[in-house]
PDB file of C-alpha atoms in Angstrom:
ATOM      1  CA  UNK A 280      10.054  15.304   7.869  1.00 56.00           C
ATOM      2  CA  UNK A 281       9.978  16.182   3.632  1.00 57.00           C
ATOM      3  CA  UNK A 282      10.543  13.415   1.937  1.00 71.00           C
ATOM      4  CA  UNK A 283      11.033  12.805  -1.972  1.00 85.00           C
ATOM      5  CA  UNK A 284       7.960  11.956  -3.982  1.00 92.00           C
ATOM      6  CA  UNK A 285       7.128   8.387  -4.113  1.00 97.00           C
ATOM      7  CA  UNK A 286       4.459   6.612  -5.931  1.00 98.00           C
ATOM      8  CA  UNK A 287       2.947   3.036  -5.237  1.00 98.00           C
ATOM      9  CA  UNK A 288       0.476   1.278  -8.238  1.00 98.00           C
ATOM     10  CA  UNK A 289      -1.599  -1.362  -7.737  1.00 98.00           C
ATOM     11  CA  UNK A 290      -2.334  -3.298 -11.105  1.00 97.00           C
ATOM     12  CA  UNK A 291      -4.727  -6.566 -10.399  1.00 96.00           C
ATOM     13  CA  UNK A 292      -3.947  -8.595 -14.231  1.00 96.00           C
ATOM     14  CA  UNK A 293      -7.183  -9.967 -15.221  1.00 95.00           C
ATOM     15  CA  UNK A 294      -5.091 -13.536 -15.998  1.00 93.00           C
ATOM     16  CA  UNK A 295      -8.830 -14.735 -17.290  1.00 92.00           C
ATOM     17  CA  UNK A 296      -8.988 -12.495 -20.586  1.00 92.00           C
ATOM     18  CA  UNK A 297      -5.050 -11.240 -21.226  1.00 95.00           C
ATOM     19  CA  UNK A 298      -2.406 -14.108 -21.857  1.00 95.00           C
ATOM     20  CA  UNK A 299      -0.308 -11.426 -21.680  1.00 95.00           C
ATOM     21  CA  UNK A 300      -1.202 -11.072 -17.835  1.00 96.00           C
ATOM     22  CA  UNK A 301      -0.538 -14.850 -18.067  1.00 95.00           C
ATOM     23  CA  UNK A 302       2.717 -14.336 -19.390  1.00 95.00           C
ATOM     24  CA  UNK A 303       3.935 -12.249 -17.417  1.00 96.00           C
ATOM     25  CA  UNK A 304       2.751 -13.755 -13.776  1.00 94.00           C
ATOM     26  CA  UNK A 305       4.851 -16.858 -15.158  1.00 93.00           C
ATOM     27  CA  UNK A 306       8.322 -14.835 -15.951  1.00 94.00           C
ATOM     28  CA  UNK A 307      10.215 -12.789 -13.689  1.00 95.00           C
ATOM     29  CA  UNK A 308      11.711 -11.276 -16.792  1.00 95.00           C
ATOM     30  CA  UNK A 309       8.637 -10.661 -18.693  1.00 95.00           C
ATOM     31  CA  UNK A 310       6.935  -9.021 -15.635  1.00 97.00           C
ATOM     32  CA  UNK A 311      10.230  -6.701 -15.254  1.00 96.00           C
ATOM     33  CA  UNK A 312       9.658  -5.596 -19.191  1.00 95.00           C
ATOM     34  CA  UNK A 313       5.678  -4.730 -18.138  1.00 97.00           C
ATOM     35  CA  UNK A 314       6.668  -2.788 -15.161  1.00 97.00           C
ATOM     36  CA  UNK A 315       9.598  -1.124 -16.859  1.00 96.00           C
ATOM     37  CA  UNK A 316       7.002  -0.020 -20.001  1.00 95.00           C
ATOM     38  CA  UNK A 317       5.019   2.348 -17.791  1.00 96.00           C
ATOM     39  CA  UNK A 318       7.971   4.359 -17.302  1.00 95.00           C
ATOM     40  CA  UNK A 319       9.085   7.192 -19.923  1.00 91.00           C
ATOM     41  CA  UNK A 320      11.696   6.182 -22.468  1.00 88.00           C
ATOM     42  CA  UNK A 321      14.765   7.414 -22.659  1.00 82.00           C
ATOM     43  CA  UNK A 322      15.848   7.359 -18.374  1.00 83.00           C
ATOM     44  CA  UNK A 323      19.233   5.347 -19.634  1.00 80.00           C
ATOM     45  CA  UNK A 324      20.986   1.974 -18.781  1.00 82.00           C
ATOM     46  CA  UNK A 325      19.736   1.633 -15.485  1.00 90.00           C
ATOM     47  CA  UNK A 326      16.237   3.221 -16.661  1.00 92.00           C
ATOM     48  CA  UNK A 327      15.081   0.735 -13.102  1.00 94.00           C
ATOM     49  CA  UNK A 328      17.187   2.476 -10.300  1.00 93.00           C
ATOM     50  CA  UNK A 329      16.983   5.318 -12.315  1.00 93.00           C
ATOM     51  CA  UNK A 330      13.103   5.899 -12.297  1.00 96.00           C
ATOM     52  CA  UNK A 331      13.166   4.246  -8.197  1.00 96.00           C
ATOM     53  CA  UNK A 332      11.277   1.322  -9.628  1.00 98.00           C
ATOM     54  CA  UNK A 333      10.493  -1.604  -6.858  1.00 98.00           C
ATOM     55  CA  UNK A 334       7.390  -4.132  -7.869  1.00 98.00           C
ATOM     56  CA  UNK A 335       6.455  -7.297  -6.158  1.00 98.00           C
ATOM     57  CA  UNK A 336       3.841 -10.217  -7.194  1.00 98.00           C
ATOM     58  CA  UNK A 337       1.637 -11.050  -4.492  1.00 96.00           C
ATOM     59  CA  UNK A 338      -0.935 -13.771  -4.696  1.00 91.00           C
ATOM     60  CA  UNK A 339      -4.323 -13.801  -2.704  1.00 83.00           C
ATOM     61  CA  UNK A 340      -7.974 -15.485  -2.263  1.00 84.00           C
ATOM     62  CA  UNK A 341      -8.719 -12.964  -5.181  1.00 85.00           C
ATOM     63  CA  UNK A 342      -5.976 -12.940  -7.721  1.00 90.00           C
ATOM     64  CA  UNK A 343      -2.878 -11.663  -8.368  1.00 96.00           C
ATOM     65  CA  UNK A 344      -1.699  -8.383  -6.998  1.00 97.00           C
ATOM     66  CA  UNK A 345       1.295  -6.642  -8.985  1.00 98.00           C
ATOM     67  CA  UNK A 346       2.628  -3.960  -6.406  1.00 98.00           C
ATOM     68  CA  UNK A 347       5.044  -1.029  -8.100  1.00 98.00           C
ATOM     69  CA  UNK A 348       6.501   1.138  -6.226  1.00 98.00           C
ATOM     70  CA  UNK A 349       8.581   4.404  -8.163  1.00 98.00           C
ATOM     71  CA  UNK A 350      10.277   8.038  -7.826  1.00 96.00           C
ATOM     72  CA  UNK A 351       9.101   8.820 -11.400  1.00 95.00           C
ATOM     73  CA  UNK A 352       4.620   8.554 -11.981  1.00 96.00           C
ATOM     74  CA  UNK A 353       4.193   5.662 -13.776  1.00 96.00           C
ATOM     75  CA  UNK A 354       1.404   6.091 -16.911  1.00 95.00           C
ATOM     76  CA  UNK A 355      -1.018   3.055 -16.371  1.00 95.00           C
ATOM     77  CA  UNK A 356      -2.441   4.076 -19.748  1.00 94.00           C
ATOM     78  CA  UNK A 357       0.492   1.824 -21.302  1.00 94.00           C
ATOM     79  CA  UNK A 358      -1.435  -0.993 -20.539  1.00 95.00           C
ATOM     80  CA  UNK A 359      -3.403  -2.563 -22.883  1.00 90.00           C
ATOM     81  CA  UNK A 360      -6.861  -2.090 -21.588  1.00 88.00           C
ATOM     82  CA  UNK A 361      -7.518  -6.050 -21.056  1.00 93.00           C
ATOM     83  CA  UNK A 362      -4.496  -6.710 -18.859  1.00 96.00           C
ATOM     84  CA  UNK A 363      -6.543  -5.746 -16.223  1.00 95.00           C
ATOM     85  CA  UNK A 364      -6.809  -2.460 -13.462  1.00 95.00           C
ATOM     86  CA  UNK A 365      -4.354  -0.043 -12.050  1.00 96.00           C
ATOM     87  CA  UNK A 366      -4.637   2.701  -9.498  1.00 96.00           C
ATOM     88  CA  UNK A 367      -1.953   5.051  -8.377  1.00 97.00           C
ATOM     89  CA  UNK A 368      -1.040   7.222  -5.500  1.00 97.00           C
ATOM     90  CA  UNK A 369       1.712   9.340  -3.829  1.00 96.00           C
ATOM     91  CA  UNK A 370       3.052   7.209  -0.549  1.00 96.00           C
ATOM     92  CA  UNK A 371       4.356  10.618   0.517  1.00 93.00           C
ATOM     93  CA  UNK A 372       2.097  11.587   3.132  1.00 94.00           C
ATOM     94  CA  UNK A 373       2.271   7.618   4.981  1.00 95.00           C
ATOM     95  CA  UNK A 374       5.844   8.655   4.614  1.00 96.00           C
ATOM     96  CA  UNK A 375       5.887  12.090   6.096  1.00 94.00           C
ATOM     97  CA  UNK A 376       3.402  11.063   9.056  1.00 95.00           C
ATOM     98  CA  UNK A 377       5.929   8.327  10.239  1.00 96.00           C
ATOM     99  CA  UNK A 378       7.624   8.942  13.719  1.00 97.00           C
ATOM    100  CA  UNK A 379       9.418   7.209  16.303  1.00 98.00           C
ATOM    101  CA  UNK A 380       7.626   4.786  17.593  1.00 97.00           C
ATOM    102  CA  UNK A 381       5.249   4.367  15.042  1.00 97.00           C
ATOM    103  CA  UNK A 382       3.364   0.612  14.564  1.00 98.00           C
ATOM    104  CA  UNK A 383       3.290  -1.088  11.545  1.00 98.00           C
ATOM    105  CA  UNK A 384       2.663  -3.613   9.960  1.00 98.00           C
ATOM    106  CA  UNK A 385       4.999  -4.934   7.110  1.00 99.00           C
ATOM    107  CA  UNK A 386       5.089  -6.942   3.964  1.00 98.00           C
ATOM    108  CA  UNK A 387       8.235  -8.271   1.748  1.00 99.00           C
ATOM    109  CA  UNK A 388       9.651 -10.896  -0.514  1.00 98.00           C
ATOM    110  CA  UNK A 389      13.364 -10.864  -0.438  1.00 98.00           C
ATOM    111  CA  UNK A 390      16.394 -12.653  -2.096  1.00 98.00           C
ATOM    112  CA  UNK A 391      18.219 -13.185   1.535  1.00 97.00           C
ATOM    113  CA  UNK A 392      21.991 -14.105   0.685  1.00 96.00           C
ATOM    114  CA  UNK A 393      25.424 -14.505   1.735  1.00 90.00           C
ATOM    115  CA  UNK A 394      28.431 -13.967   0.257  1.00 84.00           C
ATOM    116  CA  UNK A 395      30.687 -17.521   1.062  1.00 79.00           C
ATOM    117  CA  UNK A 396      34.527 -16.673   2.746  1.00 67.00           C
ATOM    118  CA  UNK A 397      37.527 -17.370   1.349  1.00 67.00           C
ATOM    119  CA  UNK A 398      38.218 -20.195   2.882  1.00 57.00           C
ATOM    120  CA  UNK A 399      34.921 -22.125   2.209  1.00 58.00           C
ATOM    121  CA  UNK A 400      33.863 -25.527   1.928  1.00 53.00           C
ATOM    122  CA  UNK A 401      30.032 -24.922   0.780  1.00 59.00           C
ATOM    123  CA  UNK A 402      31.081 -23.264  -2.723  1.00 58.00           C
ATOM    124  CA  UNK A 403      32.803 -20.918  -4.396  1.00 71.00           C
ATOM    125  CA  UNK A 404      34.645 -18.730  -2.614  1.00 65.00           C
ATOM    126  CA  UNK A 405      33.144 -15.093  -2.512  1.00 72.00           C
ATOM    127  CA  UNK A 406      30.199 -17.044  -4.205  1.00 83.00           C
ATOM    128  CA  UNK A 407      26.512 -15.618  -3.637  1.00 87.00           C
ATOM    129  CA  UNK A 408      24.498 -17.847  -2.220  1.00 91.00           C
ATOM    130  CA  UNK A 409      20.660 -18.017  -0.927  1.00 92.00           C
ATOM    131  CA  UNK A 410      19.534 -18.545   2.301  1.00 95.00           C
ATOM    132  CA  UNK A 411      16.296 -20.135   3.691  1.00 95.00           C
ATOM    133  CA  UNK A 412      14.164 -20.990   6.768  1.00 96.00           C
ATOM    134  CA  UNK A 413      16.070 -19.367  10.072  1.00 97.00           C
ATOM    135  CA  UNK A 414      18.763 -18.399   8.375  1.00 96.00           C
ATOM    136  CA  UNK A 415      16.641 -16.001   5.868  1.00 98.00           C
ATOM    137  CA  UNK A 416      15.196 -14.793   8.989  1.00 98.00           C
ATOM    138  CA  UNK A 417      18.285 -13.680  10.847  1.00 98.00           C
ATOM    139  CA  UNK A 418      19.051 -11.687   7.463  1.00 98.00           C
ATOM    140  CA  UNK A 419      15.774  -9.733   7.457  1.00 99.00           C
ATOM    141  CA  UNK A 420      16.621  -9.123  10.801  1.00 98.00           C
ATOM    142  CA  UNK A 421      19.751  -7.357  10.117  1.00 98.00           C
ATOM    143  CA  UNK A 422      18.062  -5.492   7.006  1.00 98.00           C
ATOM    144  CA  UNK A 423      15.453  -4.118   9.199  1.00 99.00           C
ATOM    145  CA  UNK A 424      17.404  -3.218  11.614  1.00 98.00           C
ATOM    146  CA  UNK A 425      20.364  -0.988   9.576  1.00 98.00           C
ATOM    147  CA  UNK A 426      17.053   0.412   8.151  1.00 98.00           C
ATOM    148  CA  UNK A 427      15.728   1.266  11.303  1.00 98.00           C
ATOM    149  CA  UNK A 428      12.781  -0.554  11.388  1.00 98.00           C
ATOM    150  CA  UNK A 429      12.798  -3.200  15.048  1.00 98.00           C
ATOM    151  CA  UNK A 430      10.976  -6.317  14.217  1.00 98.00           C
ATOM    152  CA  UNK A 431       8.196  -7.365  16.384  1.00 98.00           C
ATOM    153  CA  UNK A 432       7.032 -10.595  14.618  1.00 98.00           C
ATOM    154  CA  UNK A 433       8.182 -12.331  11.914  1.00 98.00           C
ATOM    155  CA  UNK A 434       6.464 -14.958   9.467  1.00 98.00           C
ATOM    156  CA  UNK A 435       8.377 -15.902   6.905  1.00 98.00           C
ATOM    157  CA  UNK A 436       7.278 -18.467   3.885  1.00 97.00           C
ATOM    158  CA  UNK A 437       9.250 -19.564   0.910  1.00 97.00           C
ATOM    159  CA  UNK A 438       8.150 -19.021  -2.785  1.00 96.00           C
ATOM    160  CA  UNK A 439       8.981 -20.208  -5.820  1.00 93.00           C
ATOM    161  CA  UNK A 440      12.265 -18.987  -7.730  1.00 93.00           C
ATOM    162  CA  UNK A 441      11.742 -15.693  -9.857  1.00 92.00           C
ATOM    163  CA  UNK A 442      12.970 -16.862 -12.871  1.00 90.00           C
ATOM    164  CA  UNK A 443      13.026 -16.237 -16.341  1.00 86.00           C
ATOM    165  CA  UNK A 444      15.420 -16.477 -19.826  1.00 82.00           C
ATOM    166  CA  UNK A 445      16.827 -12.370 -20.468  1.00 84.00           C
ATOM    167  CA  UNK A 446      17.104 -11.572 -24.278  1.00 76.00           C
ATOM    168  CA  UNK A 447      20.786 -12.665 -23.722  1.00 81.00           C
ATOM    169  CA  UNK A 448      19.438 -16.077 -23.627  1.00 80.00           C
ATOM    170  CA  UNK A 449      20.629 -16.295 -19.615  1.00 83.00           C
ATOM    171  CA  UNK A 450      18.384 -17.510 -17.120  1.00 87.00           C
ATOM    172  CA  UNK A 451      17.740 -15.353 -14.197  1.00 87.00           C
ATOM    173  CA  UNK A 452      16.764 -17.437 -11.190  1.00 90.00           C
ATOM    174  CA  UNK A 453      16.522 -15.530  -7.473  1.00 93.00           C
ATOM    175  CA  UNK A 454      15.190 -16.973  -4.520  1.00 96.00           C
ATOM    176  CA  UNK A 455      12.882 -15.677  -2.792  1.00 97.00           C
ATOM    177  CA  UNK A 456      10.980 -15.128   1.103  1.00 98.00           C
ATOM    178  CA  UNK A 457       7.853 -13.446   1.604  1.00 98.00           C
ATOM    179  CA  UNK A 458       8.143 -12.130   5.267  1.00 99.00           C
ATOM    180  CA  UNK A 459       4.969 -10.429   7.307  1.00 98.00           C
ATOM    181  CA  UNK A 460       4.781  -9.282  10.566  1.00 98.00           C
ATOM    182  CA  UNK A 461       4.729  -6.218  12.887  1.00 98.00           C
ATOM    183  CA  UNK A 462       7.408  -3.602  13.578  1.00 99.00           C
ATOM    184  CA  UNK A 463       8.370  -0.407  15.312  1.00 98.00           C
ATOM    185  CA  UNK A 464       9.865   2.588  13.552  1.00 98.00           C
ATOM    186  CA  UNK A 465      12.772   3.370  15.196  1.00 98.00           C
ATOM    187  CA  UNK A 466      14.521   5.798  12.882  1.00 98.00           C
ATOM    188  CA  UNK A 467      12.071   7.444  10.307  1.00 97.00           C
ATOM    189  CA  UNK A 468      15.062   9.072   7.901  1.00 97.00           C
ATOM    190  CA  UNK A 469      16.851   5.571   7.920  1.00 98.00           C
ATOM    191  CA  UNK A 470      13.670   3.662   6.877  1.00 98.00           C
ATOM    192  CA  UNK A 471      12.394   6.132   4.635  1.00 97.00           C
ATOM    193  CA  UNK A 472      15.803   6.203   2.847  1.00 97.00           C
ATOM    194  CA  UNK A 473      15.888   2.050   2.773  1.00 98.00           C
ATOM    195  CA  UNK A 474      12.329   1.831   1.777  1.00 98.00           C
ATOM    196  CA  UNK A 475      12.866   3.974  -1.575  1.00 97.00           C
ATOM    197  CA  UNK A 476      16.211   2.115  -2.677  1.00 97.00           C
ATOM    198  CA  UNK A 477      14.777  -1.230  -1.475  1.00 98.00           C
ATOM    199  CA  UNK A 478      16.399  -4.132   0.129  1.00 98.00           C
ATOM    200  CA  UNK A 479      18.882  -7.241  -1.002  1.00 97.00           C
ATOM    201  CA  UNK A 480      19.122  -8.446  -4.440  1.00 96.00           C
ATOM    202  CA  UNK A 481      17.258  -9.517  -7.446  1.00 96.00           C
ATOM    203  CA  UNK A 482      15.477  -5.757  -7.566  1.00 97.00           C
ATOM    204  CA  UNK A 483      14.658  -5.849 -10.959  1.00 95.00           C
ATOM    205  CA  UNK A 484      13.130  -9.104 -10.613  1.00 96.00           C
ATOM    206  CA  UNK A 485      10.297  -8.327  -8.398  1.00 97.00           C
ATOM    207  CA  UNK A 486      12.427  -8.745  -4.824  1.00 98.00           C
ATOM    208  CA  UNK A 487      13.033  -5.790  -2.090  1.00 98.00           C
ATOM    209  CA  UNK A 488      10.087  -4.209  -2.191  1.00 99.00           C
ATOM    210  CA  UNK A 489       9.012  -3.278   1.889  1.00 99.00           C
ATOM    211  CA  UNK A 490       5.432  -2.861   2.040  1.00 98.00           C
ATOM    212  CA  UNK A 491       4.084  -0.835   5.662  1.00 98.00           C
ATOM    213  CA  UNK A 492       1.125   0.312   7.161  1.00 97.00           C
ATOM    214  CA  UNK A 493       0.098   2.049  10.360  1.00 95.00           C
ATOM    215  CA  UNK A 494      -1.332  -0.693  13.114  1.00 92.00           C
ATOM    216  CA  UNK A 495      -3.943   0.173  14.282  1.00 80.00           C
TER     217      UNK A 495
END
């Protein structure tokens, strides 16, 4: 199948030598302005959903890992050159050789949520609230499987809050569940079209982004 031109970046912030690497590893909000600077000006109000722009913050035995995904080619020359290194390339053709039945394995950290009824006792009603442990899991469940994606395995860990203080002066504080595992494609257009717009809330704050790769 043709899909639309995606792009995934990998910058690795060299947190030794920039404090703004430091920074920004630290604040949801000041990562969101990094990522949003590679982009060109002018894409409007929503310049993020705009542009297709997904990122994520992984952490490893080797450093930080700042994963962007976009519609629009990000210019990693926009980084100062001692934030650290960047590589890009198209996702289109792992796209385009999906199929039915395809293996993969999968990466994401999501702000699972509920919305609370009318009639509750736990909040607010129609208040958003975040969900954890089993609970988390059931909802990646049902995301992955409107997306067409059937998960095989599931481990799921809690992180720390992305959080930060906007311009506005208002803190921005989503939850947040890193889940890994194996899947099955079961409908490539559905997955594809889920994968691009990403999943859940707290987007521009470094949640939704669906990582996969073939199994091999």
């Amino acid at each position: 199948m043709s899909t639309k031109p995606l792009w995934v970046t990998e910058i690795r912030p060299d947190t030794r030598s920039s404090r703004d690497a430091r920074r920004d590893i630290n604040s949801a909000v000041g990562l969101h302005h990094r990522v949003m600077s590679l982009f060109p000006d002018g894409l409007g109000q929503d310049a993020r959903q705009t542009a297709g722009v997904l990122f994520r913050l992984d952490e490893g035995p080797s450093g930080h890992v700042i994963l962007v995904q976009s519609a629009v080619k990000p210019d990693v020359g926009r980084l100062d050159g001692t934030y650290g290194m960047a590589r890009c390339k198209e996702l289109t053709p792992l796209l385009e050789g999906l199929k039915t039945g395809t293996r993969v394995h999968y990466r994401i950290t999501a702000n699972a949520t509920r919305k609370l009824g009318k009639n509750t006792t736990a909040g607010r009603p129609k208040q958003i609230v975040p969900l954890h442990g089993e609970e988390a899991e059931e909802w990646w469940v049902r995301q992955a499987e409107r997306a067409g994606l059937g998960l095989r395995t599931i481990v799921s860990a809690p992180l720390s809050d992305a959080a930060g203080v906007r311009s506005d002066k208002n803190k921005v504080v989503h939850a947040r569940t890193r889940f890994d595992g194996q899947a099955v494609v079961q409908e490539v257009a559905a997955l594809v079209e889920q994968l691009a717009a990403g999943f859940g809330r707290g987007k521009s704050y470094g949640c939704g982004l669906l990582s996969i790769a073939p199994a091999r």
